[in-house]
Amino acid sequence: MEEINSFKILLVEDDPGDDELIREGFRDAKILIDLQSVDDGIKALKYLRHEHPYEDSATPDIVLLDLNLPKKDGREVLGEVKSDPQLRRIPVVVLTTSDAEIDIVKSYTLGANCYITKPVNLDGFIKVVKTIEGFWLTVVRLPYNSGEY
Amino acid sequence: MDLVKDTSDHIELDQLIRSEATIKALLNASNESAFLYDDHGYVLTLNETAARRLNMEVKDAIGRHVSEIFPAEVASNRMKHINKLVETREPVRFQDKRDNLYFDLSMFPIFNQDGKVEMLAAFAYDITEHKLAEMQILKQKDELERSNQELEQFAYVASHDLQEPLRKIASFITLLERRYKGNLDENADRYIHYVVDGATRMQGLINDLLTYSRVGKQYSETTVVDCNHVLSQVMRDLEQVIKDNDAQIVFGEMPKLWANSVQLRQLFSNLLSNAIKFKGPNAPEIHINALQQDNKYVFSFRDNGIGIEPEYKERIFQMFQRLHTKEEYPGTGIGLAVCKKIVELNGGRIWFESENGTGTVFHFSWPIKGGN
């Protein structure tokens, strides 16, 4: 392992505002974070599978996934990731505005590693992102990620 | 016939003629139809109103079978009831519809010496106006229910979807305020402050609207709920507020209710936090009681707060109605509207008594169901 090992996050989010807010939340992170984002479900799957135009993409340590996305929505992306032997080990954190019971249940059924509703105020939002950092990127042991399984 | 000396036969016959004439006059004076049928459904006699409704002369209708004088559907319904009456020997009452008219019919048996039904007396009351009014009311009720549902759905969707862009506005204006405060001029800082304040308040309102429209939409399943538990939960939720205001809360044994626990908690919590929030010069003292009255419980939340002028007794339960500026008492004015909705959804009523300056008592009633 390299000494300076950045944490790779793939953010799947179609709202540029939320993209920026999430980056804002990671701004003062204590660890080095490499955050890449894509804005629809098709791009997300291509990114994860290193398909054109993402041939050089690195497999992320964690995926932050919005549910309501254009083209292929987050539920479908989640379903495909979790049923793909190459990708299923990557933790997927669902980060969405929906607090509908059906979305929560469905996401966990599909194999989401956790489900978070975006808080309505800035402080809440930033706190959630910091919690993701603190828990998923610090406390949790993730599978060693060499990009190959 | 001897004209001078009445025989008893003569008197009887005379009485008979007179009584028949009397009955005939009585029947003809009625604006409702009267029939006399035999046990097979043949018309023995009828009054003039009945003939007029059939568009026939009295003499032409006599001797006809119901199937000859009524449309098939009406006739078969009538025969069904005639047969039933003949069989059961009990009076029957039913409704039927002819053309655009509605009738309420009652038939009574006339027995022969063997106790068998020989004839049937039938009266048909025209209840068209009544019926139409009733149908109109039902239709209006349906429409009202539908429009209420649509309105609720609208409130839910609107508040839910409005929250999203507002979240964006509020987040970025807060970010702007934090990052650039002091970098612009004083006016800019103040303007930003107003935007932050407005956006935050609007978030509160939309959130409340969502809460209100969710009452009864979510958490609608009911079970037996122990109010002692609910109240201790609410006290725990409000622990800090109770402490900060040095509030005394006294309650006795609470009943078990047939309710939804989330709704009940919301109700208790709103009433209790209001009682604390609108405190007077002294530390809040709140007494909570529940008394059984017939088939319901009546709860009361008595406080020693600022009280409410009686003229606000309706307004106070409306959504977003506030009696004080937000500087005096923060809040959006949704709490009591939610309370009212919860109580009324469960078949109860909410009201208050208050004398300005000496506190308020909020009461609500809750029906006892299932004998709990």
Short mmCIF file of C-alpha atoms in Angstrom, two decimals:
data_model
loop_
_atom_site.label_atom_id
_atom_site.label_comp_id
_atom_site.label_asym_id
_atom_site.label_seq_id
_atom_site.Cartn_x
_atom_site.Cartn_y
_atom_site.Cartn_z
CA MET A 1 0.00 0.00 0.00
CA GLU A 2 1.08 3.52 -0.71
CA GLU A 3 1.64 5.79 2.22
CA ILE A 4 -0.71 8.44 0.91
CA ASN A 5 -3.67 6.42 -0.07
CA SER A 6 -6.64 8.48 -1.11
CA PHE A 7 -10.15 7.26 -0.53
CA LYS A 8 -12.04 6.81 -3.76
CA ILE A 9 -15.69 7.77 -3.79
CA LEU A 10 -18.04 7.59 -6.73
CA LEU A 11 -20.92 10.00 -6.34
CA VAL A 12 -23.94 9.31 -8.52
CA GLU A 13 -25.96 12.51 -8.34
CA ASP A 14 -27.76 14.45 -11.03
CA ASP A 15 -28.22 17.61 -9.03
CA PRO A 16 -25.15 19.86 -9.35
CA GLY A 17 -26.18 21.69 -6.18
CA ASP A 18 -26.18 18.51 -4.12
CA ASP A 19 -22.94 17.45 -5.76
CA GLU A 20 -21.41 20.66 -4.53
CA LEU A 21 -22.92 20.38 -1.07
CA ILE A 22 -21.50 16.89 -0.71
CA ARG A 23 -18.07 18.14 -1.78
CA GLU A 24 -18.51 20.95 0.73
CA GLY A 25 -19.14 18.35 3.42
CA PHE A 26 -15.92 16.53 2.53
CA ARG A 27 -13.94 19.78 2.32
CA ASP A 28 -12.33 19.56 5.72
CA ALA A 29 -12.06 15.79 5.70
CA LYS A 30 -9.21 14.39 7.75
CA ILE A 31 -8.41 11.89 5.07
CA LEU A 32 -7.54 12.34 1.45
CA ILE A 33 -10.59 11.90 -0.67
CA ASP A 34 -10.80 11.42 -4.40
CA LEU A 35 -14.41 12.16 -5.27
CA GLN A 36 -15.60 11.49 -8.80
CA SER A 37 -19.13 12.13 -9.84
CA VAL A 38 -21.44 11.04 -12.64
CA ASP A 39 -24.93 12.37 -13.19
CA ASP A 40 -26.96 9.42 -14.43
CA GLY A 41 -27.39 5.70 -13.85
CA ILE A 42 -25.95 4.54 -17.17
CA LYS A 43 -22.77 6.52 -16.61
CA ALA A 44 -22.52 5.10 -13.10
CA LEU A 45 -22.54 1.51 -14.33
CA LYS A 46 -20.10 2.31 -17.15
CA TYR A 47 -17.80 3.98 -14.64
CA LEU A 48 -17.89 0.97 -12.33
CA ARG A 49 -17.30 -1.42 -15.22
CA HIS A 50 -14.52 0.74 -16.72
CA GLU A 51 -16.45 0.99 -19.96
CA HIS A 52 -16.03 3.76 -22.49
CA PRO A 53 -15.49 6.64 -21.76
CA TYR A 54 -14.36 5.50 -18.29
CA GLU A 55 -11.68 3.01 -19.30
CA ASP A 56 -9.30 4.55 -16.77
CA SER A 57 -11.72 4.74 -13.88
CA ALA A 58 -10.57 3.35 -10.56
CA THR A 59 -12.94 1.08 -8.70
CA PRO A 60 -14.29 3.21 -5.85
CA ASP A 61 -14.11 2.26 -2.20
CA ILE A 62 -17.66 3.38 -1.77
CA VAL A 63 -20.55 4.56 -3.93
CA LEU A 64 -22.88 7.36 -2.87
CA LEU A 65 -26.05 6.84 -4.84
CA ASP A 66 -29.04 9.09 -5.38
CA LEU A 67 -32.26 7.23 -6.15
CA ASN A 68 -33.94 9.56 -8.59
CA LEU A 69 -31.66 9.73 -11.59
CA PRO A 70 -32.19 10.25 -15.28
CA LYS A 71 -31.93 7.41 -17.80
CA LYS A 72 -31.42 4.59 -15.32
CA ASP A 73 -32.58 5.35 -11.83
CA GLY A 74 -30.75 4.60 -8.63
CA ARG A 75 -32.86 1.56 -7.77
CA GLU A 76 -31.88 -0.12 -11.01
CA VAL A 77 -28.23 0.82 -10.57
CA LEU A 78 -28.34 -0.62 -7.06
CA GLY A 79 -29.96 -3.82 -8.31
CA GLU A 80 -27.34 -4.28 -11.03
CA VAL A 81 -24.39 -3.51 -8.80
CA LYS A 82 -25.54 -5.90 -6.10
CA SER A 83 -26.20 -8.74 -8.51
CA ASP A 84 -22.87 -8.32 -10.29
CA PRO A 85 -20.18 -10.57 -8.75
CA GLN A 86 -17.52 -8.06 -9.82
CA LEU A 87 -19.20 -5.13 -8.11
CA ARG A 88 -21.32 -6.44 -5.26
CA ARG A 89 -18.63 -5.97 -2.61
CA ILE A 90 -18.50 -2.22 -3.10
CA PRO A 91 -20.52 -0.61 -0.31
CA VAL A 92 -23.38 1.47 -1.65
CA VAL A 93 -24.73 4.30 0.48
CA VAL A 94 -28.11 5.49 -0.77
CA LEU A 95 -28.32 9.25 -0.27
CA THR A 96 -31.66 10.58 -1.40
CA THR A 97 -34.41 13.07 -0.71
CA SER A 98 -36.99 10.33 -0.49
CA ASP A 99 -38.14 9.29 2.95
CA ALA A 100 -40.80 7.00 1.56
CA GLU A 101 -41.00 3.69 3.40
CA ILE A 102 -41.17 1.82 0.09
CA ASP A 103 -37.86 3.27 -1.10
CA ILE A 104 -36.17 2.41 2.17
CA VAL A 105 -37.40 -1.17 2.17
CA LYS A 106 -36.70 -1.66 -1.51
CA SER A 107 -33.18 -0.27 -1.25
CA TYR A 108 -32.23 -2.60 1.59
CA THR A 109 -33.85 -5.51 -0.20
CA LEU A 110 -31.73 -4.78 -3.24
CA GLY A 111 -28.65 -4.82 -1.03
CA ALA A 112 -27.98 -1.20 -0.11
CA ASN A 113 -25.41 -0.96 2.69
CA CYS A 114 -27.17 1.99 4.20
CA TYR A 115 -29.93 4.43 3.44
CA ILE A 116 -29.74 8.12 4.26
CA THR A 117 -32.35 10.81 3.66
CA LYS A 118 -30.80 14.14 2.72
CA PRO A 119 -31.42 16.55 5.60
CA VAL A 120 -33.25 19.74 4.68
CA ASN A 121 -30.78 22.18 6.22
CA LEU A 122 -27.15 22.82 5.49
CA ASP A 123 -25.81 21.84 8.89
CA GLY A 124 -27.72 18.60 8.85
CA PHE A 125 -26.49 17.87 5.36
CA ILE A 126 -22.86 18.55 6.19
CA LYS A 127 -23.16 16.51 9.34
CA VAL A 128 -24.42 13.56 7.32
CA VAL A 129 -21.50 13.79 4.92
CA LYS A 130 -19.08 14.03 7.84
CA THR A 131 -20.76 11.00 9.39
CA ILE A 132 -20.25 9.09 6.15
CA GLU A 133 -16.61 10.07 6.29
CA GLY A 134 -16.33 9.16 9.96
CA PHE A 135 -18.08 5.83 9.66
CA TRP A 136 -17.57 4.42 6.19
CA LEU A 137 -14.14 5.86 5.56
CA THR A 138 -12.69 5.63 9.05
CA VAL A 139 -14.40 3.16 11.37
CA VAL A 140 -15.44 0.50 8.89
CA ARG A 141 -12.97 -2.01 7.47
CA LEU A 142 -13.63 -2.27 3.76
CA PRO A 143 -12.54 -5.08 1.48
CA TYR A 144 -9.05 -4.40 0.18
CA ASN A 145 -9.60 -2.71 -3.08
CA SER A 146 -7.10 -3.51 -5.77
CA GLY A 147 -9.56 -2.98 -8.53
CA GLU A 148 -9.66 -6.74 -9.11
CA TYR A 149 -11.74 -9.34 -7.36
CA MET B 1 -138.16 -2.05 2.93
CA ASP B 2 -140.22 -0.62 5.70
CA LEU B 3 -139.67 3.10 5.74
CA VAL B 4 -141.29 3.74 9.06
CA LYS B 5 -139.94 1.06 11.27
CA ASP B 6 -136.28 0.20 11.08
CA THR B 7 -135.39 -3.39 11.40
CA SER B 8 -132.03 -4.28 12.79
CA ASP B 9 -131.08 -5.66 9.33
CA HIS B 10 -131.89 -2.34 7.84
CA ILE B 11 -129.71 -0.52 10.32
CA GLU B 12 -126.81 -2.87 9.64
CA LEU B 13 -127.15 -2.48 5.90
CA ASP B 14 -127.42 1.26 6.23
CA GLN B 15 -124.35 1.30 8.44
CA LEU B 16 -122.54 -0.87 5.95
CA ILE B 17 -123.38 1.42 3.07
CA ARG B 18 -122.42 4.42 5.08
CA SER B 19 -119.17 2.89 6.23
CA GLU B 20 -118.28 1.85 2.70
CA ALA B 21 -119.00 5.37 1.51
CA THR B 22 -116.93 6.72 4.38
CA ILE B 23 -113.98 4.50 3.52
CA LYS B 24 -114.31 5.40 -0.15
CA ALA B 25 -114.40 9.12 0.66
CA LEU B 26 -111.43 8.76 2.97
CA LEU B 27 -109.43 6.91 0.33
CA ASN B 28 -110.37 9.32 -2.43
CA ALA B 29 -109.53 12.32 -0.27
CA SER B 30 -105.97 11.04 -0.03
CA ASN B 31 -103.32 12.30 -2.39
CA GLU B 32 -101.58 8.97 -2.12
CA SER B 33 -102.53 5.77 -3.91
CA ALA B 34 -104.51 3.08 -2.20
CA PHE B 35 -105.17 -0.40 -3.61
CA LEU B 36 -107.01 -3.40 -2.43
CA TYR B 37 -105.62 -6.61 -3.97
CA ASP B 38 -106.72 -10.18 -3.69
CA ASP B 39 -104.18 -12.78 -2.68
CA HIS B 40 -103.19 -13.39 -6.32
CA GLY B 41 -102.51 -9.81 -7.16
CA TYR B 42 -105.77 -8.82 -8.82
CA VAL B 43 -107.04 -5.32 -8.11
CA LEU B 44 -110.27 -5.42 -6.12
CA THR B 45 -110.52 -1.69 -5.80
CA LEU B 46 -108.39 1.44 -5.83
CA ASN B 47 -108.76 5.10 -5.07
CA GLU B 48 -108.79 7.96 -7.55
CA THR B 49 -105.21 8.99 -6.96
CA ALA B 50 -104.08 5.45 -7.77
CA ALA B 51 -106.12 5.47 -10.99
CA ARG B 52 -104.80 8.88 -11.95
CA ARG B 53 -101.22 7.72 -11.44
CA LEU B 54 -101.96 4.73 -13.66
CA ASN B 55 -103.56 7.00 -16.24
CA MET B 56 -106.72 4.89 -16.05
CA GLU B 57 -110.32 5.14 -14.91
CA VAL B 58 -111.09 3.47 -11.58
CA LYS B 59 -113.57 1.11 -13.21
CA ASP B 60 -111.07 0.04 -15.88
CA ALA B 61 -108.41 -0.85 -13.34
CA ILE B 62 -110.65 -2.98 -11.18
CA GLY B 63 -110.28 -6.67 -11.91
CA ARG B 64 -106.90 -6.30 -13.59
CA HIS B 65 -103.78 -8.10 -12.45
CA VAL B 66 -100.78 -6.05 -11.31
CA SER B 67 -98.87 -7.30 -14.34
CA GLU B 68 -101.46 -5.64 -16.60
CA ILE B 69 -101.35 -2.21 -15.01
CA PHE B 70 -97.69 -1.80 -14.08
CA PRO B 71 -94.48 -2.02 -16.10
CA ALA B 72 -92.88 -5.46 -15.85
CA GLU B 73 -90.23 -4.57 -13.31
CA VAL B 74 -92.64 -2.79 -10.95
CA ALA B 75 -95.18 -5.59 -11.30
CA SER B 76 -92.69 -8.32 -10.51
CA ASN B 77 -91.42 -6.44 -7.47
CA ARG B 78 -94.98 -5.96 -6.28
CA MET B 79 -95.90 -9.60 -6.85
CA LYS B 80 -92.83 -10.67 -4.93
CA HIS B 81 -94.03 -8.68 -1.93
CA ILE B 82 -97.65 -9.79 -2.32
CA ASN B 83 -96.52 -13.42 -2.32
CA LYS B 84 -94.31 -12.80 0.64
CA LEU B 85 -97.13 -11.20 2.58
CA VAL B 86 -99.52 -14.04 1.74
CA GLU B 87 -96.95 -16.53 2.91
CA THR B 88 -95.74 -14.80 6.06
CA ARG B 89 -99.02 -13.01 6.93
CA GLU B 90 -96.88 -10.07 8.05
CA PRO B 91 -97.21 -6.50 6.75
CA VAL B 92 -94.52 -5.52 4.24
CA ARG B 93 -92.92 -2.24 3.38
CA PHE B 94 -90.75 -1.56 0.34
CA GLN B 95 -89.83 1.04 -2.23
CA ASP B 96 -90.16 1.07 -5.97
CA LYS B 97 -89.51 3.39 -8.85
CA ARG B 98 -91.88 4.08 -11.69
CA ASP B 99 -90.78 6.34 -14.54
CA ASN B 100 -89.11 9.13 -12.61
CA LEU B 101 -91.10 8.73 -9.45
CA TYR B 102 -90.15 6.94 -6.25
CA PHE B 103 -92.73 5.29 -4.02
CA ASP B 104 -92.73 4.00 -0.50
CA LEU B 105 -95.24 1.14 -0.27
CA SER B 106 -96.81 -0.56 2.69
CA MET B 107 -99.17 -3.50 2.46
CA PHE B 108 -101.32 -4.92 5.18
CA PRO B 109 -103.08 -8.29 5.20
CA ILE B 110 -106.83 -8.79 5.56
CA PHE B 111 -107.57 -12.29 6.82
CA ASN B 112 -110.54 -14.56 6.11
CA GLN B 113 -112.25 -16.63 8.79
CA ASP B 114 -109.63 -19.38 8.45
CA GLY B 115 -106.89 -16.90 9.21
CA LYS B 116 -105.60 -16.97 5.64
CA VAL B 117 -104.70 -13.81 3.78
CA GLU B 118 -107.65 -13.02 1.58
CA MET B 119 -106.92 -9.48 0.58
CA LEU B 120 -104.13 -6.95 0.82
CA ALA B 121 -104.49 -3.23 1.47
CA ALA B 122 -101.69 -1.26 -0.13
CA PHE B 123 -100.72 2.37 0.19
CA ALA B 124 -98.12 3.97 -2.07
CA TYR B 125 -96.58 7.25 -0.97
CA ASP B 126 -94.83 9.40 -3.49
CA ILE B 127 -91.40 10.02 -1.93
CA THR B 128 -89.77 11.37 -5.08
CA GLU B 129 -88.86 14.77 -3.67
CA HIS B 130 -87.47 13.26 -0.53
CA LYS B 131 -85.57 10.65 -2.52
CA LEU B 132 -84.11 13.18 -4.94
CA ALA B 133 -83.00 15.37 -2.05
CA GLU B 134 -81.40 12.37 -0.41
CA MET B 135 -79.59 11.41 -3.61
CA GLN B 136 -78.44 14.98 -4.04
CA ILE B 137 -77.01 14.97 -0.53
CA LEU B 138 -75.24 11.67 -1.15
CA LYS B 139 -73.82 12.98 -4.38
CA GLN B 140 -72.61 16.15 -2.68
CA LYS B 141 -71.11 14.10 0.10
CA ASP B 142 -69.23 11.99 -2.44
CA GLU B 143 -68.01 15.06 -4.23
CA LEU B 144 -66.95 16.66 -0.99
CA GLU B 145 -65.05 13.57 0.05
CA ARG B 146 -63.34 13.38 -3.30
CA SER B 147 -62.39 17.03 -3.31
CA ASN B 148 -61.12 16.72 0.26
CA GLN B 149 -58.99 13.78 -0.74
CA GLU B 150 -57.68 15.65 -3.74
CA LEU B 151 -56.89 18.63 -1.58
CA GLU B 152 -55.02 16.46 0.88
CA GLN B 153 -53.15 14.79 -1.91
CA PHE B 154 -52.35 18.20 -3.32
CA ALA B 155 -51.08 19.48 0.00
CA TYR B 156 -48.94 16.41 0.38
CA VAL B 157 -47.44 16.52 -3.09
CA ALA B 158 -46.98 20.27 -3.02
CA SER B 159 -45.25 20.28 0.33
CA HIS B 160 -43.13 17.30 -0.57
CA ASP B 161 -41.99 18.66 -3.91
CA LEU B 162 -41.54 22.22 -2.69
CA GLN B 163 -39.17 21.02 -0.05
CA GLU B 164 -36.57 20.02 -2.63
CA PRO B 165 -35.86 23.37 -4.32
CA LEU B 166 -36.24 25.10 -0.99
CA ARG B 167 -33.60 22.87 0.51
CA LYS B 168 -31.30 24.09 -2.23
CA ILE B 169 -32.08 27.74 -1.61
CA ALA B 170 -31.70 27.42 2.14
CA SER B 171 -28.48 25.43 1.94
CA PHE B 172 -26.69 27.73 -0.46
CA ILE B 173 -27.83 30.95 1.15
CA THR B 174 -26.59 29.60 4.47
CA LEU B 175 -23.31 28.69 2.81
CA LEU B 176 -23.11 32.16 1.28
CA GLU B 177 -23.76 33.75 4.64
CA ARG B 178 -21.10 31.67 6.32
CA ARG B 179 -18.43 32.13 3.71
CA TYR B 180 -18.93 35.70 2.69
CA LYS B 181 -20.24 37.46 5.76
CA GLY B 182 -18.26 40.67 6.14
CA ASN B 183 -16.81 40.42 2.64
CA LEU B 184 -19.68 42.32 1.12
CA ASP B 185 -21.12 45.44 2.68
CA GLU B 186 -23.48 45.76 5.62
CA ASN B 187 -26.56 45.94 3.42
CA ALA B 188 -25.61 42.73 1.65
CA ASP B 189 -25.15 40.97 4.97
CA ARG B 190 -28.56 42.14 6.10
CA TYR B 191 -30.22 41.09 2.84
CA ILE B 192 -28.65 37.68 3.08
CA HIS B 193 -29.86 37.44 6.64
CA TYR B 194 -33.43 38.14 5.48
CA VAL B 195 -33.18 35.44 2.81
CA VAL B 196 -31.83 32.91 5.31
CA ASP B 197 -34.58 33.83 7.74
CA GLY B 198 -37.30 33.61 5.07
CA ALA B 199 -36.05 30.33 3.68
CA THR B 200 -35.75 28.80 7.13
CA ARG B 201 -39.25 29.90 8.03
CA MET B 202 -40.64 28.57 4.77
CA GLN B 203 -38.96 25.24 5.43
CA GLY B 204 -40.72 25.17 8.76
CA LEU B 205 -44.07 25.91 7.13
CA ILE B 206 -43.66 23.32 4.42
CA ASN B 207 -42.54 20.78 6.93
CA ASP B 208 -45.63 21.51 9.02
CA LEU B 209 -47.86 21.29 5.98
CA LEU B 210 -46.35 17.91 5.28
CA THR B 211 -46.89 16.84 8.88
CA TYR B 212 -50.48 18.02 8.74
CA SER B 213 -51.29 16.33 5.46
CA ARG B 214 -49.67 13.13 6.68
CA VAL B 215 -51.97 12.84 9.70
CA GLY B 216 -54.29 10.01 8.86
CA LYS B 217 -52.35 9.18 5.72
CA GLN B 218 -49.52 7.50 7.50
CA TYR B 219 -49.84 5.98 10.94
CA SER B 220 -53.51 5.21 10.60
CA GLU B 221 -53.59 1.71 12.09
CA THR B 222 -55.01 1.70 15.59
CA THR B 223 -54.34 -0.51 18.58
CA VAL B 224 -54.90 -0.28 22.31
CA VAL B 225 -52.53 2.43 23.50
CA ASP B 226 -51.68 3.08 27.12
CA CYS B 227 -51.73 6.85 27.66
CA ASN B 228 -49.43 6.49 30.67
CA HIS B 229 -46.70 5.24 28.33
CA VAL B 230 -47.43 7.89 25.73
CA LEU B 231 -47.28 10.64 28.29
CA SER B 232 -44.01 9.44 29.80
CA GLN B 233 -42.55 9.23 26.30
CA VAL B 234 -43.66 12.78 25.58
CA MET B 235 -42.18 13.96 28.89
CA ARG B 236 -38.88 12.39 27.88
CA ASP B 237 -39.02 14.06 24.45
CA LEU B 238 -39.67 17.40 26.10
CA GLU B 239 -37.27 16.86 28.99
CA GLN B 240 -35.02 19.78 28.09
CA VAL B 241 -37.92 22.19 27.53
CA ILE B 242 -39.49 21.15 30.82
CA LYS B 243 -36.19 21.70 32.62
CA ASP B 244 -35.43 25.02 30.90
CA ASN B 245 -38.82 26.43 31.85
CA ASP B 246 -38.85 24.92 35.32
CA ALA B 247 -42.22 23.39 34.46
CA GLN B 248 -44.24 21.25 36.87
CA ILE B 249 -46.31 18.58 35.21
CA VAL B 250 -48.86 16.69 37.24
CA PHE B 251 -50.90 13.80 35.92
CA GLY B 252 -52.84 10.97 37.44
CA GLU B 253 -53.68 7.55 36.12
CA MET B 254 -54.29 7.72 32.37
CA PRO B 255 -56.63 5.37 30.54
CA LYS B 256 -55.92 3.03 27.66
CA LEU B 257 -57.33 4.18 24.36
CA TRP B 258 -58.08 2.66 21.02
CA ALA B 259 -55.74 4.86 18.99
CA ASN B 260 -52.63 5.15 16.90
CA SER B 261 -49.67 5.64 19.20
CA VAL B 262 -47.78 8.01 16.88
CA GLN B 263 -50.83 10.24 16.52
CA LEU B 264 -51.53 10.20 20.22
CA ARG B 265 -47.94 11.10 21.00
CA GLN B 266 -48.13 13.99 18.54
CA LEU B 267 -51.35 15.19 20.17
CA PHE B 268 -50.02 15.03 23.75
CA SER B 269 -46.73 16.53 22.73
CA ASN B 270 -48.34 19.51 20.98
CA LEU B 271 -50.70 20.25 23.85
CA LEU B 272 -48.01 19.91 26.47
CA SER B 273 -45.40 21.97 24.64
CA ASN B 274 -47.98 24.70 23.99
CA ALA B 275 -48.85 24.76 27.67
CA ILE B 276 -45.19 25.30 28.48
CA LYS B 277 -44.47 27.70 25.64
CA PHE B 278 -47.30 30.12 26.40
CA LYS B 279 -46.35 30.46 30.03
CA GLY B 280 -47.26 33.44 32.19
CA PRO B 281 -45.11 35.27 34.72
CA ASN B 282 -44.87 32.19 36.96
CA ALA B 283 -43.19 28.88 36.21
CA PRO B 284 -45.57 26.66 34.21
CA GLU B 285 -47.78 24.31 36.20
CA ILE B 286 -49.66 21.85 34.06
CA HIS B 287 -52.30 19.39 35.21
CA ILE B 288 -53.31 16.59 32.89
CA ASN B 289 -56.45 14.61 33.57
CA ALA B 290 -58.69 12.10 31.88
CA LEU B 291 -62.28 11.45 32.94
CA GLN B 292 -64.68 8.90 31.58
CA GLN B 293 -67.97 10.38 30.45
CA ASP B 294 -70.47 7.88 29.08
CA ASN B 295 -68.84 6.29 26.06
CA LYS B 296 -65.88 8.63 25.83
CA TYR B 297 -62.88 9.94 27.72
CA VAL B 298 -62.45 13.67 28.16
CA PHE B 299 -58.84 14.77 28.61
CA SER B 300 -57.86 18.12 29.97
CA PHE B 301 -54.56 19.97 29.90
CA ARG B 302 -54.76 22.81 32.41
CA ASP B 303 -52.03 25.44 32.47
CA ASN B 304 -51.33 28.69 34.31
CA GLY B 305 -50.13 30.47 31.18
CA ILE B 306 -51.10 33.66 29.41
CA GLY B 307 -54.55 32.44 28.42
CA ILE B 308 -56.43 32.93 25.16
CA GLU B 309 -59.05 35.54 24.37
CA PRO B 310 -62.40 33.80 23.75
CA GLU B 311 -62.80 35.57 20.42
CA TYR B 312 -60.05 33.34 19.02
CA LYS B 313 -61.81 30.12 19.90
CA GLU B 314 -62.27 29.02 16.28
CA ARG B 315 -59.25 30.65 14.72
CA ILE B 316 -56.79 29.06 17.05
CA PHE B 317 -57.40 25.61 15.55
CA GLN B 318 -56.86 26.75 11.97
CA MET B 319 -53.66 26.08 10.13
CA PHE B 320 -50.93 28.72 10.36
CA GLN B 321 -53.02 30.96 12.61
CA ARG B 322 -50.89 32.64 15.21
CA LEU B 323 -51.95 35.05 17.90
CA HIS B 324 -48.49 36.35 18.68
CA THR B 325 -45.52 37.60 16.72
CA LYS B 326 -42.77 35.11 16.13
CA GLU B 327 -40.48 37.26 18.27
CA GLU B 328 -42.82 36.82 21.24
CA TYR B 329 -43.45 33.12 20.72
CA PRO B 330 -41.78 31.16 17.95
CA GLY B 331 -43.78 28.67 15.91
CA THR B 332 -45.69 28.35 12.69
CA GLY B 333 -49.19 27.80 14.04
CA ILE B 334 -49.64 24.21 12.97
CA GLY B 335 -49.70 22.50 16.37
CA LEU B 336 -53.36 22.92 17.26
CA ALA B 337 -54.48 22.30 13.67
CA VAL B 338 -52.71 18.94 13.85
CA CYS B 339 -54.33 18.27 17.26
CA LYS B 340 -57.77 19.05 15.87
CA LYS B 341 -57.23 16.83 12.87
CA ILE B 342 -56.03 13.92 14.99
CA VAL B 343 -58.90 14.25 17.47
CA GLU B 344 -61.57 14.62 14.82
CA LEU B 345 -60.23 11.77 12.70
CA ASN B 346 -60.77 9.61 15.75
CA GLY B 347 -64.32 10.80 16.32
CA GLY B 348 -63.58 13.24 19.13
CA ARG B 349 -63.78 16.98 19.67
CA ILE B 350 -61.29 19.56 20.90
CA TRP B 351 -62.00 22.86 22.63
CA PHE B 352 -60.64 25.14 25.30
CA GLU B 353 -61.69 27.29 28.20
CA SER B 354 -59.65 30.27 29.16
CA GLU B 355 -59.68 33.44 31.11
CA ASN B 356 -57.10 35.88 30.00
CA GLY B 357 -54.18 35.95 32.38
CA THR B 358 -55.21 32.94 34.43
CA GLY B 359 -54.37 30.12 32.11
CA THR B 360 -56.09 27.82 29.68
CA VAL B 361 -57.63 24.38 29.80
CA PHE B 362 -57.60 22.42 26.58
CA HIS B 363 -60.07 19.58 26.47
CA PHE B 364 -60.44 16.83 23.97
CA SER B 365 -62.78 13.90 23.88
CA TRP B 366 -61.90 10.45 22.64
CA PRO B 367 -64.53 7.79 22.03
CA ILE B 368 -64.18 4.46 23.81
CA LYS B 369 -64.31 1.71 21.25
CA GLY B 370 -64.14 -2.05 21.53
CA GLY B 371 -64.94 -1.82 25.23
CA ASN B 372 -61.36 -1.09 26.30
#
